[in-house]
Amino acid sequence: GAVVSQHPSWVICKSGTSVKIECRSLDFQATTMFWYRQFPKQSLMLMATSNEGSKATYEQGVEKDKFLINHASLTLSTLTVTSAHPEDSSFYICSARRRAGGASEAFFGQGTRLTVV
Amino acid sequence: GNSVTQMEGPVTLSEEAFLTINCTYTATGYPSLFWYVQYPGEGLQLLLKATKADDKGSNKGFEATYRKETTSFHLEKGSVQVSDSAVYFCALSEKGQGAQKLVFGQGTRLTINP
């Protein structure tokens, strides 16, 4: 199957600093990428939908100035957590859809565990 | 809005036992339904899917049938193996903002003991 690579797989940062997480589709072009957040023992919550070349669409309650998403190419989307605080500590997961269209399968990265101290 | 409710875990079974993980959904319209599996240290992988009522998705011995009348998509396997230990997510797709979005259940952690 298609491969989506997320980097880093884990990161620890100090409160007030910013952290960038990368999501790459390694062997296909992805016009749409999704960013999720997963709290312990809870489901994946969609944060935003990222379309290549345009602004991301954020879900209700997600601060777009805090979670900056950039989808500059068909194979790369980045999520930057700005001025991170301990409550931002979580597991962040991206997924990417093939260029083929909205009904195509979504492939997931392995996730990034962010700890803010 | 749309939502997915999964059987709470964790679930622990012995090898070769029968597995059922319940999943029910609430949706407007006719969503597609999915089961994803997350092995330790890995990303989610699509396990199986069904796109319309009465469809049965199957893969690796797992099965789930799209039941519109009970709004359910329960996951079953007749004989589980240790390698099936993972977290299982039920999900539905909904159209939003021009792209199909996935709505997930909370996940069920499955542990199979030898």
Short mmCIF file of C-alpha atoms in Angstrom, two decimals:
data_model
loop_
_atom_site.label_atom_id
_atom_site.label_comp_id
_atom_site.label_asym_id
_atom_site.label_seq_id
_atom_site.Cartn_x
_atom_site.Cartn_y
_atom_site.Cartn_z
CA GLY A 1 0.00 0.00 0.00
CA ALA A 2 0.92 3.67 -0.15
CA VAL A 3 3.28 5.08 2.45
CA VAL A 4 2.83 8.20 4.52
CA SER A 5 5.78 9.23 6.65
CA GLN A 6 5.51 11.50 9.64
CA HIS A 7 8.47 13.17 11.30
CA PRO A 8 9.44 13.32 14.06
CA SER A 9 7.81 10.33 15.74
CA TRP A 10 8.22 12.00 19.11
CA VAL A 11 9.33 15.38 20.36
CA ILE A 12 9.75 17.08 23.70
CA CYS A 13 9.79 20.86 23.78
CA LYS A 14 9.75 23.64 26.32
CA SER A 15 6.64 25.65 26.97
CA GLY A 16 6.49 28.71 24.72
CA THR A 17 8.48 27.25 21.86
CA SER A 18 7.15 26.14 18.47
CA VAL A 19 7.28 22.66 17.00
CA LYS A 20 6.95 21.62 13.37
CA ILE A 21 5.67 18.21 12.34
CA GLU A 22 6.07 16.98 8.75
CA CYS A 23 3.81 14.64 6.84
CA ARG A 24 5.04 13.23 3.54
CA SER A 25 3.40 10.95 1.02
CA LEU A 26 6.36 8.92 -0.20
CA ASP A 27 5.03 7.17 -3.28
CA PHE A 28 1.92 9.04 -4.36
CA GLN A 29 0.62 12.54 -4.82
CA ALA A 30 -1.81 13.74 -2.20
CA THR A 31 -4.01 16.70 -2.98
CA THR A 32 -5.65 16.45 0.42
CA MET A 33 -4.07 15.80 3.78
CA PHE A 34 -5.76 15.64 7.16
CA TRP A 35 -4.38 16.39 10.61
CA TYR A 36 -5.78 14.63 13.65
CA ARG A 37 -5.18 14.84 17.35
CA GLN A 38 -5.57 11.85 19.65
CA PHE A 39 -5.85 12.09 23.41
CA PRO A 40 -5.08 9.05 25.58
CA LYS A 41 -7.79 6.41 25.32
CA GLN A 42 -9.83 8.67 23.07
CA SER A 43 -10.62 8.80 19.42
CA LEU A 44 -8.87 10.70 16.66
CA MET A 45 -10.28 14.19 16.40
CA LEU A 46 -9.96 15.92 13.04
CA MET A 47 -8.20 19.25 13.42
CA ALA A 48 -8.01 20.46 9.85
CA THR A 49 -8.14 19.51 6.20
CA SER A 50 -5.24 20.68 4.10
CA ASN A 51 -5.47 21.09 0.34
CA GLU A 52 -2.36 21.60 -1.74
CA GLY A 53 -1.88 25.21 -2.72
CA SER A 54 -4.70 26.63 -0.63
CA LYS A 55 -5.45 27.53 2.96
CA ALA A 56 -6.32 24.76 5.36
CA THR A 57 -9.87 24.33 6.57
CA TYR A 58 -10.03 24.07 10.34
CA GLU A 59 -12.63 22.25 12.41
CA GLN A 60 -14.71 24.15 14.87
CA GLY A 61 -12.81 24.91 18.06
CA VAL A 62 -9.34 24.51 16.55
CA GLU A 63 -7.24 27.66 16.72
CA LYS A 64 -5.76 28.26 13.30
CA ASP A 65 -3.23 30.76 14.63
CA LYS A 66 -1.94 28.17 17.05
CA PHE A 67 -1.88 25.20 14.72
CA LEU A 68 -0.38 26.44 11.48
CA ILE A 69 -0.79 24.14 8.52
CA ASN A 70 1.07 24.42 5.27
CA HIS A 71 0.57 22.17 2.26
CA ALA A 72 3.09 23.55 -0.17
CA SER A 73 3.45 20.54 -2.44
CA LEU A 74 1.60 17.39 -3.44
CA THR A 75 3.78 15.31 -1.15
CA LEU A 76 4.30 17.47 1.93
CA SER A 77 2.15 19.05 4.59
CA THR A 78 3.42 20.54 7.83
CA LEU A 79 1.74 21.27 11.14
CA THR A 80 3.39 23.85 13.38
CA VAL A 81 2.28 24.09 16.98
CA THR A 82 3.11 27.67 17.94
CA SER A 83 3.88 28.82 21.46
CA ALA A 84 3.26 25.33 22.75
CA HIS A 85 1.85 24.76 26.22
CA PRO A 86 1.53 21.59 28.29
CA GLU A 87 -2.12 21.23 27.28
CA ASP A 88 -0.95 20.85 23.67
CA SER A 89 0.76 17.60 24.62
CA SER A 90 -0.90 14.94 22.54
CA PHE A 91 -0.51 12.43 19.73
CA TYR A 92 -0.80 14.08 16.31
CA ILE A 93 -1.55 11.99 13.23
CA CYS A 94 -1.71 12.95 9.58
CA SER A 95 -3.36 11.17 6.71
CA ALA A 96 -3.23 11.68 2.98
CA ARG A 97 -5.55 10.86 0.12
CA ARG A 98 -4.35 9.93 -3.31
CA ARG A 99 -4.86 12.43 -6.04
CA ALA A 100 -7.59 10.19 -7.48
CA GLY A 101 -10.42 11.87 -5.69
CA GLY A 102 -12.54 12.27 -2.60
CA ALA A 103 -13.63 8.67 -2.31
CA SER A 104 -10.11 7.26 -2.41
CA GLU A 105 -8.54 5.57 0.57
CA ALA A 106 -6.78 7.63 3.21
CA PHE A 107 -3.30 6.51 4.29
CA PHE A 108 -2.01 7.39 7.73
CA GLY A 109 1.33 8.39 9.13
CA GLN A 110 2.67 6.68 12.24
CA GLY A 111 1.92 9.70 14.40
CA THR A 112 3.97 12.18 16.43
CA ARG A 113 3.88 12.24 20.19
CA LEU A 114 4.37 15.80 21.42
CA THR A 115 5.24 16.47 25.03
CA VAL A 116 5.44 20.07 26.20
CA VAL A 117 7.27 20.59 29.47
CA GLY B 1 -23.50 15.68 13.68
CA ASN B 2 -22.29 12.26 12.66
CA SER B 3 -20.74 10.07 15.32
CA VAL B 4 -19.37 6.59 15.91
CA THR B 5 -19.60 4.64 19.15
CA GLN B 6 -17.41 1.63 19.78
CA MET B 7 -17.39 -1.07 22.35
CA GLU B 8 -15.19 -0.01 25.21
CA GLY B 9 -11.98 -1.83 25.75
CA PRO B 10 -9.60 -3.13 26.52
CA VAL B 11 -10.53 -6.57 25.27
CA THR B 12 -8.37 -9.55 26.19
CA LEU B 13 -8.88 -12.94 24.59
CA SER B 14 -7.05 -16.21 24.27
CA GLU B 15 -5.67 -17.34 20.94
CA GLU B 16 -8.29 -18.98 18.66
CA ALA B 17 -11.17 -17.30 20.50
CA PHE B 18 -14.05 -15.66 18.64
CA LEU B 19 -13.90 -11.89 18.45
CA THR B 20 -16.64 -9.30 18.23
CA ILE B 21 -16.07 -5.58 18.56
CA ASN B 22 -19.31 -3.64 18.44
CA CYS B 23 -19.67 -0.43 16.48
CA THR B 24 -22.76 1.71 15.99
CA TYR B 25 -23.08 4.98 14.18
CA THR B 26 -25.26 8.03 13.82
CA ALA B 27 -25.32 9.68 10.45
CA THR B 28 -27.39 11.67 8.05
CA GLY B 29 -27.43 10.18 4.62
CA TYR B 30 -25.57 7.02 3.70
CA PRO B 31 -21.94 7.10 4.78
CA SER B 32 -19.28 4.55 3.99
CA LEU B 33 -18.07 2.57 6.98
CA PHE B 34 -14.56 1.47 7.82
CA TRP B 35 -12.49 -0.48 10.29
CA TYR B 36 -8.92 0.68 10.80
CA VAL B 37 -6.23 -1.13 12.78
CA GLN B 38 -3.26 0.43 14.56
CA TYR B 39 -0.42 -1.92 15.46
CA PRO B 40 2.02 -0.79 18.16
CA GLY B 41 4.26 2.00 16.93
CA GLU B 42 2.58 2.22 13.54
CA GLY B 43 0.02 4.39 11.80
CA LEU B 44 -3.56 3.40 11.13
CA GLN B 45 -4.14 0.90 8.34
CA LEU B 46 -7.40 0.26 6.58
CA LEU B 47 -8.62 -3.19 7.56
CA LEU B 48 -11.91 -3.33 5.68
CA LYS B 49 -14.76 -1.18 4.45
CA ALA B 50 -18.34 -1.23 3.22
CA THR B 51 -19.91 1.44 1.12
CA LYS B 52 -23.62 0.60 1.21
CA ALA B 53 -26.24 -1.21 3.24
CA ASP B 54 -25.85 -5.00 3.48
CA ASP B 55 -22.33 -4.88 2.07
CA LYS B 56 -19.85 -7.10 3.87
CA GLY B 57 -16.24 -6.02 4.14
CA SER B 58 -13.63 -8.68 4.79
CA ASN B 59 -9.88 -8.93 5.11
CA LYS B 60 -7.37 -11.15 6.97
CA GLY B 61 -10.20 -13.23 8.42
CA PHE B 62 -12.04 -10.19 9.77
CA GLU B 63 -15.57 -9.37 8.62
CA ALA B 64 -18.10 -6.60 9.18
CA THR B 65 -21.54 -6.11 7.65
CA TYR B 66 -23.13 -2.71 7.06
CA ARG B 67 -26.48 -2.93 8.85
CA LYS B 68 -28.61 0.10 8.08
CA GLU B 69 -31.57 -1.08 10.15
CA THR B 70 -29.49 -1.28 13.32
CA THR B 71 -26.94 1.38 12.27
CA SER B 72 -24.16 -1.04 13.10
CA PHE B 73 -20.90 -2.30 11.65
CA HIS B 74 -19.64 -4.88 14.13
CA LEU B 75 -16.21 -6.39 13.57
CA GLU B 76 -15.87 -10.18 13.86
CA LYS B 77 -13.19 -12.82 13.50
CA GLY B 78 -13.70 -16.50 14.04
CA SER B 79 -10.29 -17.36 15.46
CA VAL B 80 -7.93 -14.64 16.64
CA GLN B 81 -4.15 -14.83 16.70
CA VAL B 82 -1.56 -13.16 18.89
CA SER B 83 -0.59 -11.02 15.90
CA ASP B 84 -4.10 -9.49 15.91
CA SER B 85 -3.23 -7.58 19.08
CA ALA B 86 -3.72 -3.92 18.18
CA VAL B 87 -6.11 -1.00 18.54
CA TYR B 88 -9.14 -1.14 16.27
CA PHE B 89 -11.05 1.95 15.12
CA CYS B 90 -14.47 2.05 13.56
CA ALA B 91 -15.06 5.06 11.31
CA LEU B 92 -17.50 6.57 8.86
CA SER B 93 -16.90 8.98 6.06
CA GLU B 94 -18.84 12.16 5.61
CA LYS B 95 -18.62 14.86 3.01
CA GLY B 96 -17.33 18.13 4.33
CA GLN B 97 -15.57 21.17 2.95
CA GLY B 98 -15.21 19.50 -0.43
CA ALA B 99 -13.41 16.43 0.85
CA GLN B 100 -14.45 13.18 2.44
CA LYS B 101 -13.74 13.31 6.16
CA LEU B 102 -13.44 10.40 8.54
CA VAL B 103 -15.22 10.36 11.89
CA PHE B 104 -13.69 7.83 14.27
CA GLY B 105 -14.89 5.86 17.23
CA GLN B 106 -12.76 5.92 20.35
CA GLY B 107 -10.83 2.79 19.50
CA THR B 108 -10.78 -0.63 21.15
CA ARG B 109 -7.52 -2.11 22.36
CA LEU B 110 -7.37 -5.85 21.71
CA THR B 111 -4.84 -8.13 23.38
CA ILE B 112 -4.57 -11.77 22.41
CA ASN B 113 -2.77 -14.09 24.80
CA PRO B 114 -1.10 -17.28 23.57
#
